[in-house]
């Protein structure tokens, strides 16, 4: 069997529509070969020698749903690492989470599209360092079952630590680092409520209830604007009064339009749900 299946413009069109429908990722015509490579790898593993046959299987066969999950695992981008854009996490803890704990509340925080877990683990370490971890609820989600499995196991590759985001000294208590892997302490893994959530599914997002902090970073860039607008609406609807949404430092909601107010604090931008 060939190692690369051809993808015609017509087959690309139906597959890109299917992917956008299922997970929101947007592929334009320039991405045809990129998507074709990813589809080929999964289709061949599943025993297909035609991408069109693979499409019909995904779309119409009763067993297609399970295979769609496997394809999603191959499509999602797992580029994440500990202490990425850490200033945002520090701000959320210092100015939103800690004050709500001090006022007698139990803040609820959601790390959306967390991939293999480095972001929620970073948050949990900082909360633990400040004596807050047992006083908050931390939810972490991703659409990829494989990524969530890695996160729950807490055994990550060496690239989960990067030179551009050096870990603070307190990380030594929670991370066991060797040349070939990083192991996260069981205490941190148990402190996080892991969920499989599709950000396009409003009912899944709503099932999380009201949240004080939502972190959804470096995700919207993969969506078409209309899809991103829908996702932001879902996220905003999950925020409690005064709650905040954090997106990636290279992302902006201005072009999408949102009822959330943009604020800048100490060089960190956030989107806040006005008090009701």
PDB file of N, CA and C in Angstrom, residues 89-109 120 122-138 170 173-174 187-188 191-192 213:
ATOM      1  N   UNK A  89      -1.038  33.794  33.798  1.00  0.00           N
ATOM      2  CA  UNK A  89      -1.434  32.897  34.884  1.00  0.00           C
ATOM      3  C   UNK A  89      -1.218  33.582  36.229  1.00  0.00           C
ATOM      4  N   UNK A  90      -0.083  34.254  36.375  1.00  0.00           N
ATOM      5  CA  UNK A  90       0.201  34.958  37.627  1.00  0.00           C
ATOM      6  C   UNK A  90      -0.844  36.033  37.899  1.00  0.00           C
ATOM      7  N   UNK A  91      -1.226  36.767  36.868  1.00  0.00           N
ATOM      8  CA  UNK A  91      -2.229  37.812  37.037  1.00  0.00           C
ATOM      9  C   UNK A  91      -3.571  37.212  37.453  1.00  0.00           C
ATOM     10  N   UNK A  92      -3.971  36.145  36.793  1.00  0.00           N
ATOM     11  CA  UNK A  92      -5.254  35.518  37.121  1.00  0.00           C
ATOM     12  C   UNK A  92      -5.286  35.076  38.574  1.00  0.00           C
ATOM     13  N   UNK A  93      -4.196  34.490  39.044  1.00  0.00           N
ATOM     14  CA  UNK A  93      -4.147  34.014  40.432  1.00  0.00           C
ATOM     15  C   UNK A  93      -4.127  35.185  41.406  1.00  0.00           C
ATOM     16  N   UNK A  94      -3.277  36.173  41.145  1.00  0.00           N
ATOM     17  CA  UNK A  94      -3.093  37.277  42.092  1.00  0.00           C
ATOM     18  C   UNK A  94      -4.311  38.200  42.172  1.00  0.00           C
ATOM     19  N   UNK A  95      -4.891  38.529  41.011  1.00  0.00           N
ATOM     20  CA  UNK A  95      -5.900  39.580  40.990  1.00  0.00           C
ATOM     21  C   UNK A  95      -7.335  39.082  40.883  1.00  0.00           C
ATOM     22  N   UNK A  96      -7.528  37.808  40.582  1.00  0.00           N
ATOM     23  CA  UNK A  96      -8.894  37.311  40.447  1.00  0.00           C
ATOM     24  C   UNK A  96      -9.173  36.116  41.347  1.00  0.00           C
ATOM     25  N   UNK A  97      -8.259  35.161  41.387  1.00  0.00           N
ATOM     26  CA  UNK A  97      -8.526  33.950  42.159  1.00  0.00           C
ATOM     27  C   UNK A  97      -8.291  34.178  43.654  1.00  0.00           C
ATOM     28  N   UNK A  98      -7.114  34.687  44.014  1.00  0.00           N
ATOM     29  CA  UNK A  98      -6.808  34.893  45.434  1.00  0.00           C
ATOM     30  C   UNK A  98      -7.823  35.804  46.128  1.00  0.00           C
ATOM     31  N   UNK A  99      -8.224  36.942  45.519  1.00  0.00           N
ATOM     32  CA  UNK A  99      -9.215  37.788  46.193  1.00  0.00           C
ATOM     33  C   UNK A  99     -10.562  37.090  46.403  1.00  0.00           C
ATOM     34  N   UNK A 100     -10.969  36.246  45.480  1.00  0.00           N
ATOM     35  CA  UNK A 100     -12.245  35.549  45.644  1.00  0.00           C
ATOM     36  C   UNK A 100     -12.155  34.500  46.747  1.00  0.00           C
ATOM     37  N   UNK A 101     -11.001  33.875  46.882  1.00  0.00           N
ATOM     38  CA  UNK A 101     -10.805  32.953  47.999  1.00  0.00           C
ATOM     39  C   UNK A 101     -10.834  33.724  49.317  1.00  0.00           C
ATOM     40  N   UNK A 102     -10.135  34.849  49.351  1.00  0.00           N
ATOM     41  CA  UNK A 102     -10.081  35.662  50.570  1.00  0.00           C
ATOM     42  C   UNK A 102     -11.463  36.146  50.991  1.00  0.00           C
ATOM     43  N   UNK A 103     -12.355  36.326  49.995  1.00  0.00           N
ATOM     44  CA  UNK A 103     -13.713  36.787  50.286  1.00  0.00           C
ATOM     45  C   UNK A 103     -14.645  35.646  50.663  1.00  0.00           C
ATOM     46  N   UNK A 104     -14.095  34.438  50.762  1.00  0.00           N
ATOM     47  CA  UNK A 104     -14.899  33.300  51.182  1.00  0.00           C
ATOM     48  C   UNK A 104     -15.464  32.465  50.059  1.00  0.00           C
ATOM     49  N   UNK A 105     -15.109  32.777  48.828  1.00  0.00           N
ATOM     50  CA  UNK A 105     -15.602  32.011  47.700  1.00  0.00           C
ATOM     51  C   UNK A 105     -14.713  30.827  47.364  1.00  0.00           C
ATOM     52  N   UNK A 106     -15.196  30.007  46.446  1.00  0.00           N
ATOM     53  CA  UNK A 106     -14.397  28.906  45.912  1.00  0.00           C
ATOM     54  C   UNK A 106     -14.366  29.064  44.399  1.00  0.00           C
ATOM     55  N   UNK A 107     -13.371  29.774  43.887  1.00  0.00           N
ATOM     56  CA  UNK A 107     -13.316  30.065  42.450  1.00  0.00           C
ATOM     57  C   UNK A 107     -13.227  28.795  41.604  1.00  0.00           C
ATOM     58  N   UNK A 108     -13.779  28.888  40.409  1.00  0.00           N
ATOM     59  CA  UNK A 108     -13.756  27.788  39.459  1.00  0.00           C
ATOM     60  C   UNK A 108     -12.999  28.260  38.218  1.00  0.00           C
ATOM     61  N   UNK A 109     -12.001  27.477  37.808  1.00  0.00           N
ATOM     62  CA  UNK A 109     -11.090  27.852  36.727  1.00  0.00           C
ATOM     63  C   UNK A 109     -11.107  26.750  35.681  1.00  0.00           C
ATOM     64  N   UNK A 120      -2.680  23.655  32.643  1.00  0.00           N
ATOM     65  CA  UNK A 120      -3.301  23.485  33.963  1.00  0.00           C
ATOM     66  C   UNK A 120      -2.318  23.035  35.039  1.00  0.00           C
ATOM     67  N   UNK A 122       0.770  24.061  35.228  1.00  0.00           N
ATOM     68  CA  UNK A 122       1.430  25.319  35.606  1.00  0.00           C
ATOM     69  C   UNK A 122       0.546  26.093  36.568  1.00  0.00           C
ATOM     70  N   UNK A 123      -0.727  26.204  36.239  1.00  0.00           N
ATOM     71  CA  UNK A 123      -1.678  26.890  37.110  1.00  0.00           C
ATOM     72  C   UNK A 123      -1.737  26.222  38.475  1.00  0.00           C
ATOM     73  N   UNK A 124      -1.830  24.898  38.496  1.00  0.00           N
ATOM     74  CA  UNK A 124      -1.934  24.169  39.763  1.00  0.00           C
ATOM     75  C   UNK A 124      -0.686  24.350  40.617  1.00  0.00           C
ATOM     76  N   UNK A 125       0.487  24.379  39.995  1.00  0.00           N
ATOM     77  CA  UNK A 125       1.719  24.609  40.761  1.00  0.00           C
ATOM     78  C   UNK A 125       1.701  25.963  41.441  1.00  0.00           C
ATOM     79  N   UNK A 126       1.280  26.982  40.692  1.00  0.00           N
ATOM     80  CA  UNK A 126       1.254  28.329  41.263  1.00  0.00           C
ATOM     81  C   UNK A 126       0.213  28.416  42.381  1.00  0.00           C
ATOM     82  N   UNK A 127      -0.929  27.810  42.185  1.00  0.00           N
ATOM     83  CA  UNK A 127      -1.953  27.799  43.234  1.00  0.00           C
ATOM     84  C   UNK A 127      -1.444  27.084  44.482  1.00  0.00           C
ATOM     85  N   UNK A 128      -0.767  25.954  44.281  1.00  0.00           N
ATOM     86  CA  UNK A 128      -0.226  25.209  45.423  1.00  0.00           C
ATOM     87  C   UNK A 128       0.831  26.031  46.155  1.00  0.00           C
ATOM     88  N   UNK A 129       1.675  26.715  45.403  1.00  0.00           N
ATOM     89  CA  UNK A 129       2.731  27.534  46.002  1.00  0.00           C
ATOM     90  C   UNK A 129       2.131  28.627  46.891  1.00  0.00           C
ATOM     91  N   UNK A 130       0.964  29.110  46.534  1.00  0.00           N
ATOM     92  CA  UNK A 130       0.320  30.189  47.289  1.00  0.00           C
ATOM     93  C   UNK A 130      -0.749  29.678  48.253  1.00  0.00           C
ATOM     94  N   UNK A 131      -0.784  28.364  48.464  1.00  0.00           N
ATOM     95  CA  UNK A 131      -1.695  27.787  49.436  1.00  0.00           C
ATOM     96  C   UNK A 131      -3.152  27.823  49.021  1.00  0.00           C
ATOM     97  N   UNK A 132      -3.402  27.829  47.714  1.00  0.00           N
ATOM     98  CA  UNK A 132      -4.767  27.986  47.209  1.00  0.00           C
ATOM     99  C   UNK A 132      -5.323  26.751  46.513  1.00  0.00           C
ATOM    100  N   UNK A 133      -4.497  25.761  46.270  1.00  0.00           N
ATOM    101  CA  UNK A 133      -4.918  24.668  45.396  1.00  0.00           C
ATOM    102  C   UNK A 133      -6.140  23.928  45.936  1.00  0.00           C
ATOM    103  N   UNK A 134      -6.232  23.748  47.246  1.00  0.00           N
ATOM    104  CA  UNK A 134      -7.371  23.041  47.811  1.00  0.00           C
ATOM    105  C   UNK A 134      -8.579  23.945  48.044  1.00  0.00           C
ATOM    106  N   UNK A 135      -8.468  25.188  47.626  1.00  0.00           N
ATOM    107  CA  UNK A 135      -9.544  26.162  47.837  1.00  0.00           C
ATOM    108  C   UNK A 135     -10.220  26.578  46.525  1.00  0.00           C
ATOM    109  N   UNK A 136      -9.848  25.927  45.445  1.00  0.00           N
ATOM    110  CA  UNK A 136     -10.404  26.248  44.131  1.00  0.00           C
ATOM    111  C   UNK A 136     -10.761  24.953  43.409  1.00  0.00           C
ATOM    112  N   UNK A 137     -11.545  25.082  42.348  1.00  0.00           N
ATOM    113  CA  UNK A 137     -11.822  23.961  41.445  1.00  0.00           C
ATOM    114  C   UNK A 137     -11.122  24.246  40.120  1.00  0.00           C
ATOM    115  N   UNK A 138     -10.268  23.327  39.692  1.00  0.00           N
ATOM    116  CA  UNK A 138      -9.557  23.469  38.427  1.00  0.00           C
ATOM    117  C   UNK A 138     -10.062  22.398  37.465  1.00  0.00           C
ATOM    118  N   UNK A 170      10.111  26.997  42.555  1.00  0.00           N
ATOM    119  CA  UNK A 170       9.128  26.145  43.229  1.00  0.00           C
ATOM    120  C   UNK A 170       8.705  24.951  42.384  1.00  0.00           C
ATOM    121  N   UNK A 173       9.573  21.117  43.238  1.00  0.00           N
ATOM    122  CA  UNK A 173       8.786  20.302  44.161  1.00  0.00           C
ATOM    123  C   UNK A 173       7.782  19.432  43.432  1.00  0.00           C
ATOM    124  N   UNK A 174       7.352  19.866  42.254  1.00  0.00           N
ATOM    125  CA  UNK A 174       6.241  19.222  41.567  1.00  0.00           C
ATOM    126  C   UNK A 174       6.641  18.455  40.308  1.00  0.00           C
ATOM    127  N   UNK A 187      -0.060  14.551  43.234  1.00  0.00           N
ATOM    128  CA  UNK A 187      -0.917  15.525  43.916  1.00  0.00           C
ATOM    129  C   UNK A 187      -1.505  16.526  42.924  1.00  0.00           C
ATOM    130  N   UNK A 188      -0.686  16.999  41.998  1.00  0.00           N
ATOM    131  CA  UNK A 188      -1.193  17.946  40.999  1.00  0.00           C
ATOM    132  C   UNK A 188      -2.187  17.272  40.070  1.00  0.00           C
ATOM    133  N   UNK A 191      -5.553  16.937  41.577  1.00  0.00           N
ATOM    134  CA  UNK A 191      -6.226  18.207  41.882  1.00  0.00           C
ATOM    135  C   UNK A 191      -7.009  18.756  40.696  1.00  0.00           C
ATOM    136  N   UNK A 192      -6.826  18.173  39.522  1.00  0.00           N
ATOM    137  CA  UNK A 192      -7.448  18.694  38.296  1.00  0.00           C
ATOM    138  C   UNK A 192      -8.557  17.759  37.837  1.00  0.00           C
ATOM    139  N   UNK A 213     -12.655  32.032  35.957  1.00  0.00           N
ATOM    140  CA  UNK A 213     -11.546  32.263  35.032  1.00  0.00           C
ATOM    141  C   UNK A 213     -11.593  31.190  33.953  1.00  0.00           C
TER     142      UNK A 213
END
